[in-house]
mmCIF file of C-alpha atoms in Angstrom:
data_model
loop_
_atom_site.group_PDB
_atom_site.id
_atom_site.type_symbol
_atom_site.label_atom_id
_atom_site.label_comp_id
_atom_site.label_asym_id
_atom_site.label_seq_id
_atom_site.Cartn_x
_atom_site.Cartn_y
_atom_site.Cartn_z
ATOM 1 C CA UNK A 1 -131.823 120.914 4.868
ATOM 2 C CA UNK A 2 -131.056 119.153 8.223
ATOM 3 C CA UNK A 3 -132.610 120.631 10.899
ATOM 4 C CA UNK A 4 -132.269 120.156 15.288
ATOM 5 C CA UNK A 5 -134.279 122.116 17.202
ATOM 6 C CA UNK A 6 -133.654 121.458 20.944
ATOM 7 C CA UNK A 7 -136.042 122.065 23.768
ATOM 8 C CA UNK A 8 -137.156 121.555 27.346
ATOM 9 C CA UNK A 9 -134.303 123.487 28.879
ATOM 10 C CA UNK A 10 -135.083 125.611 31.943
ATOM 11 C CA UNK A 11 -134.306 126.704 35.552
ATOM 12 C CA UNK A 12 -134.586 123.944 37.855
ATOM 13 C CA UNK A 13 -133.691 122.853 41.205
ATOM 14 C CA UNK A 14 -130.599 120.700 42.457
ATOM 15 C CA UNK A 15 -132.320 117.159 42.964
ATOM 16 C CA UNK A 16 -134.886 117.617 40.188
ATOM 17 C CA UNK A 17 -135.600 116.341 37.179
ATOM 18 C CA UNK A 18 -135.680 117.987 33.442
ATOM 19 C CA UNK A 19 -136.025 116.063 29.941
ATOM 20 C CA UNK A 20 -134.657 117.565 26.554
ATOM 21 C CA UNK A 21 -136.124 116.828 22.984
ATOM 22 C CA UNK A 22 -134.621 117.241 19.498
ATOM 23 C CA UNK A 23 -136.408 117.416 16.970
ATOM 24 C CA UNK A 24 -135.080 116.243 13.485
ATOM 25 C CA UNK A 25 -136.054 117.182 10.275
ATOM 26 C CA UNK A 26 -134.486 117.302 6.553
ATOM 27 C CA UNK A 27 -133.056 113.425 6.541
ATOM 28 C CA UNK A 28 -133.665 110.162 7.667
ATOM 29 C CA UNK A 29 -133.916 110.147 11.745
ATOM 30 C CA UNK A 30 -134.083 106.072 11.978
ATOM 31 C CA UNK A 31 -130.485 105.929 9.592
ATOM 32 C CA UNK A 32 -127.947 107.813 11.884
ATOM 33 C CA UNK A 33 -126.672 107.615 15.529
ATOM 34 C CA UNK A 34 -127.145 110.737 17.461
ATOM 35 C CA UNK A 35 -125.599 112.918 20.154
ATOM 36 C CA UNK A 36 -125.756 115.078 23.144
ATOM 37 C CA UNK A 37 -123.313 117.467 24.228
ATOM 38 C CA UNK A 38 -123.026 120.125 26.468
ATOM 39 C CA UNK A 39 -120.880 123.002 27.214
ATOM 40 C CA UNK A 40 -121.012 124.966 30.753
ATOM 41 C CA UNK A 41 -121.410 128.644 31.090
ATOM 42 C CA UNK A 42 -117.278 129.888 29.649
ATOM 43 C CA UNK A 43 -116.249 126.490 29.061
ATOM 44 C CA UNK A 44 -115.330 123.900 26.660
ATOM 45 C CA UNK A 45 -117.428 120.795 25.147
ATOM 46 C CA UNK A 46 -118.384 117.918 27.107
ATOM 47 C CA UNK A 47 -119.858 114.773 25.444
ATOM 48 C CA UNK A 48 -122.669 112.982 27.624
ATOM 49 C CA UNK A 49 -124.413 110.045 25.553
ATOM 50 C CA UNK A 50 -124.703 108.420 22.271
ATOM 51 C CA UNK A 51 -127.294 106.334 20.551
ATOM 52 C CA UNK A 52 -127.514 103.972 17.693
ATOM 53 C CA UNK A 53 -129.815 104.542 14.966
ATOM 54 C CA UNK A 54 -132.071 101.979 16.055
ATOM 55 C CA UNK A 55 -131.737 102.650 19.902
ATOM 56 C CA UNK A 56 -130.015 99.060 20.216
ATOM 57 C CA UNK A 57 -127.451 100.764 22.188
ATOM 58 C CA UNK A 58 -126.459 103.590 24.130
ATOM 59 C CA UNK A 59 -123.087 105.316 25.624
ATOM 60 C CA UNK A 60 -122.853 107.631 28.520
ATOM 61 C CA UNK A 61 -119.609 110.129 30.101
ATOM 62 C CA UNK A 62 -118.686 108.645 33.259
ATOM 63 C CA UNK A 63 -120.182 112.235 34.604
ATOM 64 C CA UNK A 64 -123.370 111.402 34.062
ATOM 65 C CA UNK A 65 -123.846 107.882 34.290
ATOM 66 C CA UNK A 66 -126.751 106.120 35.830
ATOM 67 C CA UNK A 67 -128.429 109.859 36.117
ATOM 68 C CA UNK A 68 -129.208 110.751 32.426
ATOM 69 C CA UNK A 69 -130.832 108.584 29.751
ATOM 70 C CA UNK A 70 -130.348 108.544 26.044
ATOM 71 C CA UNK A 71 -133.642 107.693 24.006
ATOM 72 C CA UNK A 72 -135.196 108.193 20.614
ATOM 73 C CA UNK A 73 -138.501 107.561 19.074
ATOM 74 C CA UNK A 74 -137.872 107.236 15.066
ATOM 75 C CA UNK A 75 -141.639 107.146 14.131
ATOM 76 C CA UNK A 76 -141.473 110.749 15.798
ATOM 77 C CA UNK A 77 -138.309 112.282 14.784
ATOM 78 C CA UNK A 78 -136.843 113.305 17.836
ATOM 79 C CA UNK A 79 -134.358 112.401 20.219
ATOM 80 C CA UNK A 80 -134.611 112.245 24.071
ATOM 81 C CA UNK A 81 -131.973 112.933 27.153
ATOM 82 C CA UNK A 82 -134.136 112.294 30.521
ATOM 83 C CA UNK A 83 -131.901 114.022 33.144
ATOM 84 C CA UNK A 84 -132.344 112.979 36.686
ATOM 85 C CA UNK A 85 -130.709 114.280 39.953
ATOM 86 C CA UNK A 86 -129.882 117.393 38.518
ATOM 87 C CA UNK A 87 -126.961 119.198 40.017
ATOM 88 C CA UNK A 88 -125.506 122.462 40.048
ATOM 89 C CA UNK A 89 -122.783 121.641 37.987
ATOM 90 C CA UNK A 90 -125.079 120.341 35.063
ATOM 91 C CA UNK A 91 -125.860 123.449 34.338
ATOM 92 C CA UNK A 92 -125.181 124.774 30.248
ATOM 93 C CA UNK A 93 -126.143 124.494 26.794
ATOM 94 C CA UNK A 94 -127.114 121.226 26.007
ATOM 95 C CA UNK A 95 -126.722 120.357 22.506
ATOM 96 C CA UNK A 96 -128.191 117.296 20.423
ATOM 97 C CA UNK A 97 -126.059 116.313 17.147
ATOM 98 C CA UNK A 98 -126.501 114.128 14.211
ATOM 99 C CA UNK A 99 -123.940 111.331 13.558
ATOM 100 C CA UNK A 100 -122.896 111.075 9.746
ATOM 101 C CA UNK A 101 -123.233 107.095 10.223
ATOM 102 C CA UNK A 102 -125.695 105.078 12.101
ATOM 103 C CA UNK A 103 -123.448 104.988 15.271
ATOM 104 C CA UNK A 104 -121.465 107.391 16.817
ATOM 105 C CA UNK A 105 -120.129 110.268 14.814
ATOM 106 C CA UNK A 106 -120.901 113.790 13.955
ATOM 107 C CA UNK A 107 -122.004 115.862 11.300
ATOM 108 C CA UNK A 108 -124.793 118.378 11.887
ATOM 109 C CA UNK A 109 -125.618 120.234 15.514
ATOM 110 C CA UNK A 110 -128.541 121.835 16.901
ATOM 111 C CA UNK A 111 -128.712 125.720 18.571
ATOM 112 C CA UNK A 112 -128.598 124.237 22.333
ATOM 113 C CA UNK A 113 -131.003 124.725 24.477
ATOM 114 C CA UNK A 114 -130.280 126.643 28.415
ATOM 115 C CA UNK A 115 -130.598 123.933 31.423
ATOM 116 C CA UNK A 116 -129.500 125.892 34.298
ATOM 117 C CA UNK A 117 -129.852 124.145 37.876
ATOM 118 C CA UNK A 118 -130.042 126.376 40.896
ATOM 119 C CA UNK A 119 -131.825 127.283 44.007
ATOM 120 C CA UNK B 1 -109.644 108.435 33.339
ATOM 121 C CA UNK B 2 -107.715 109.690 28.866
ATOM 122 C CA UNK B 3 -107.477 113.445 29.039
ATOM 123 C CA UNK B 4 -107.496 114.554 25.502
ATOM 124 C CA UNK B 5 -104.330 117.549 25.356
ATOM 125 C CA UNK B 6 -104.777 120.903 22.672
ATOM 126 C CA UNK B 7 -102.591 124.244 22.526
ATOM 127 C CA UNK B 8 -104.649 126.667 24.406
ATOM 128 C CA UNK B 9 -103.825 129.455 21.974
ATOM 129 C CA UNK B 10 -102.390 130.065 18.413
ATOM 130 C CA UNK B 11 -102.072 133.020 16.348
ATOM 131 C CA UNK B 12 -101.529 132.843 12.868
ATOM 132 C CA UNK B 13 -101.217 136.101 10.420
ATOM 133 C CA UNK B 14 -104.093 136.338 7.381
ATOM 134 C CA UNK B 15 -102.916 134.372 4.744
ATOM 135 C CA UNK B 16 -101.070 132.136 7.164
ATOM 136 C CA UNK B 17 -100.616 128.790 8.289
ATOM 137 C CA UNK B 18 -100.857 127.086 11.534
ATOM 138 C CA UNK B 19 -101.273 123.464 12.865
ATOM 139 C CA UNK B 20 -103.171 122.650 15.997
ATOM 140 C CA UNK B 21 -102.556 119.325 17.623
ATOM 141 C CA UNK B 22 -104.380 116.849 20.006
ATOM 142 C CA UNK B 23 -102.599 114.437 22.026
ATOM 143 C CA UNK B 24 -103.902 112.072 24.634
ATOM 144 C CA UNK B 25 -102.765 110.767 27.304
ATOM 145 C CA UNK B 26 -103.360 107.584 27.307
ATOM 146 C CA UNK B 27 -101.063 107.332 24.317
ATOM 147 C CA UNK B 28 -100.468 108.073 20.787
ATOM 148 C CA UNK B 29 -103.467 109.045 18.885
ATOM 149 C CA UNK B 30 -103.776 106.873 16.269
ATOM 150 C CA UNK B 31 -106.546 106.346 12.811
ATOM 151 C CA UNK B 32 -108.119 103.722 15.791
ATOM 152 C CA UNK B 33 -109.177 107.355 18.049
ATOM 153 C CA UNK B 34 -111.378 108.874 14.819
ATOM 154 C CA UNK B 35 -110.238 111.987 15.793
ATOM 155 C CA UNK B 36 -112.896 114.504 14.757
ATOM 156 C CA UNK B 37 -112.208 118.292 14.878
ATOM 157 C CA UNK B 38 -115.125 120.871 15.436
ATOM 158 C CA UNK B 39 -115.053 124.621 15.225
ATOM 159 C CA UNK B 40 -117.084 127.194 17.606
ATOM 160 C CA UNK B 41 -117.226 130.963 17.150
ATOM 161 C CA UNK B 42 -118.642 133.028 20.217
ATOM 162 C CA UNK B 43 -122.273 132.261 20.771
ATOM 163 C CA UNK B 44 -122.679 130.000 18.060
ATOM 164 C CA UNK B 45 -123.547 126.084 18.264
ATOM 165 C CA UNK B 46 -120.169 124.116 17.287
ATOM 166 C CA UNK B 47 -119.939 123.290 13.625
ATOM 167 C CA UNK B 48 -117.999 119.693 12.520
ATOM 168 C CA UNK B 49 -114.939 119.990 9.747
ATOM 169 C CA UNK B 50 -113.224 116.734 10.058
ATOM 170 C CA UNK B 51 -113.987 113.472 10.483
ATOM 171 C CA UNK B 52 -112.316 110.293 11.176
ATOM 172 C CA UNK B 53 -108.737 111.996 11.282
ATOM 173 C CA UNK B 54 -108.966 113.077 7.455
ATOM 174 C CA UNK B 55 -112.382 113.684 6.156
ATOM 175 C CA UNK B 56 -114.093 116.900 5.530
ATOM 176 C CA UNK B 57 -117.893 117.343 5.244
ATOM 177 C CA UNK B 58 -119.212 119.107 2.371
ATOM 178 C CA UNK B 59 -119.218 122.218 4.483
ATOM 179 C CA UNK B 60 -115.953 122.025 5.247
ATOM 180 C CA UNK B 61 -113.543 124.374 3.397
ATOM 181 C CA UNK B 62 -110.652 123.409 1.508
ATOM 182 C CA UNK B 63 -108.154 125.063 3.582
ATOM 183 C CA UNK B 64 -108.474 123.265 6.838
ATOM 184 C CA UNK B 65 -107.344 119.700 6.570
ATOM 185 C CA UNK B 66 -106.526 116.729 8.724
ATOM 186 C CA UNK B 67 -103.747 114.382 9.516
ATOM 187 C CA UNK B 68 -101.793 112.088 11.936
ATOM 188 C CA UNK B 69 -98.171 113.924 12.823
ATOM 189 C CA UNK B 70 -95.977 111.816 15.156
ATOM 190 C CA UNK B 71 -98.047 110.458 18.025
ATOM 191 C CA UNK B 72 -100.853 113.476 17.808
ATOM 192 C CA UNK B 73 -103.911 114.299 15.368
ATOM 193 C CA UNK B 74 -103.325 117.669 13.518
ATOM 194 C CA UNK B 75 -105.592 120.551 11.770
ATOM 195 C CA UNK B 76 -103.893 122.231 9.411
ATOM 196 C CA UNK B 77 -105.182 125.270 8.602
ATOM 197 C CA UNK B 78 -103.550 127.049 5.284
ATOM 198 C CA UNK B 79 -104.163 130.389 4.000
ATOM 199 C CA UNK B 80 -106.173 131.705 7.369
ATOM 200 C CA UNK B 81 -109.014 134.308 6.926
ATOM 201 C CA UNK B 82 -110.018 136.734 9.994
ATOM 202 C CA UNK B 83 -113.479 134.281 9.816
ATOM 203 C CA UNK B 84 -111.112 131.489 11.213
ATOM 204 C CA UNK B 85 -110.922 133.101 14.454
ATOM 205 C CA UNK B 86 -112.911 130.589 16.830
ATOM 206 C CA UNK B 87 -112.180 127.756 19.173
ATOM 207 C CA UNK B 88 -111.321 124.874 17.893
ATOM 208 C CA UNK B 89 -112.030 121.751 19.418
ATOM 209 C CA UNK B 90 -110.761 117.821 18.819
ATOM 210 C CA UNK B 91 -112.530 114.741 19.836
ATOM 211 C CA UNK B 92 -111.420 111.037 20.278
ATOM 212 C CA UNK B 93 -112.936 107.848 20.516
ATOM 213 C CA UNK B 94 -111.565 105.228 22.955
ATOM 214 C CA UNK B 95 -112.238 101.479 23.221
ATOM 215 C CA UNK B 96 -115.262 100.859 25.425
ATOM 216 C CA UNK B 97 -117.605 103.001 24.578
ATOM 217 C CA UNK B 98 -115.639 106.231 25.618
ATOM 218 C CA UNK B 99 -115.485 109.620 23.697
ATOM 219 C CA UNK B 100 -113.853 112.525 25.015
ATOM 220 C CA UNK B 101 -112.960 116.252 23.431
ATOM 221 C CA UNK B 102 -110.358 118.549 24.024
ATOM 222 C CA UNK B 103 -110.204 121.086 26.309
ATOM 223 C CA UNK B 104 -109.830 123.609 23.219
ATOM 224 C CA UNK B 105 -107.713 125.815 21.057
ATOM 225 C CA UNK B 106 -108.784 129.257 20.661
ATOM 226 C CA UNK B 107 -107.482 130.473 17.250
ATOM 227 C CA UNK B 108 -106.702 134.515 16.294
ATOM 228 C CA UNK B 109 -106.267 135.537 13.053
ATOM 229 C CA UNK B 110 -103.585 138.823 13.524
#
């Protein structure tokens, strides 16, 4: 069965940098788009990037544009989000998810994993 | 800046039906937003039910569905269970590489 585990979240401090995986199992990484998402602490979703299947392009939320990149390597299974700049307000659950087609889309969703940024 | 509009709370009986809506303000929501509906219980990762305004996945149950009504999208949920109690969230696509979700509708079952 499809499987995201995410991981790399953490405490770190405002200004600093942090970098997420998800790894993919249970289906074909290179055929689908993927996802991340996050939701702060009590609040609701908020999408942050998308990626084609073959990395041949990429989408970012206006919120975190030009600070977070979007990557995947499909002869590893796993996706990427390389967070720069990190701000208070970045802090949540970060979640990767699996398109349904090669772009964007969703289907499956990982467990999140905690970023929280803080002095 | 589209700000994507849901009911922040609904109650529906057990056995019940109810209708949540998403609206944007931008405009109508239209088959062209590929409105997407997800559901979250407390502490639990969000799981997707509809896709592409209509479509459930194969994990989806029967009983929620989706639709277009007037100028929103719509999940109809009929015949509610007390395991339908979550937030419910929709999401919508807009030209130029934008996607944005709702703010959420949290859903009791009473």
């Amino acid at each position: 069965q499809v499987q995201l585990v995410e991981s790399g979240g953490g405490v770190v401090q405002p200004g600093r940098s942090l970098r997420l995986s998800c790894a993919a199992s249970g289906f074909t990484f290179r055929s689908y788009g993927m996802n991340w998402v996050r939701q702060a602490p009590g609040k609701g979703l908020e999408w942050l990037a998308v990626i084609w299947y073959d990395g041949s392009d990429k989408y970012y939320a206006d919120s975190v544009k030009g600070r977070f990149t979007i990557s995947r390597d499909n002869t590893k299974n796993t996706l990427f989000l390389q967070m720069n700049s990190l701000r208070p307000e970045d802090t949540g659950i970060y979640y990767c998810a699996r398109s349904w087609i090669k772009y964007s889309g969703f289907a499956d969703w990982g467990q999140g994993t905690l970023v929280t940024v803080s002095s | 800046q589209a700000v994507v509009t849901q009911e922040p709370s609904l109650t529906v009986s057990p056995g019940g039906t109810v209708t949540l809506t998403c609206g944007s303000t931008t405009g109508p929501v239209t088959s062209g937003n590929y409105p997407y509906w997800f559901q979250q219980k407390p502490g639990q990762a969000p799981r997707t039910l509809i896709y592409d305004t209509t479509n459930r996945h194969s994990w989806t149950p029967a009983r929620f569905s989706g639709s277009l009504l007037g100028d929103k999208a719509a999940l109809t949920l009929s015949g509610a269970q007390p395991e339908d109690e979550a937030e419910y969230y929709c999401f919508l696509s807009y030209s130029g590489g934008r996607w944005v979700f709702g703010g959420g509708t949290k859903l009791t079952v009473l």
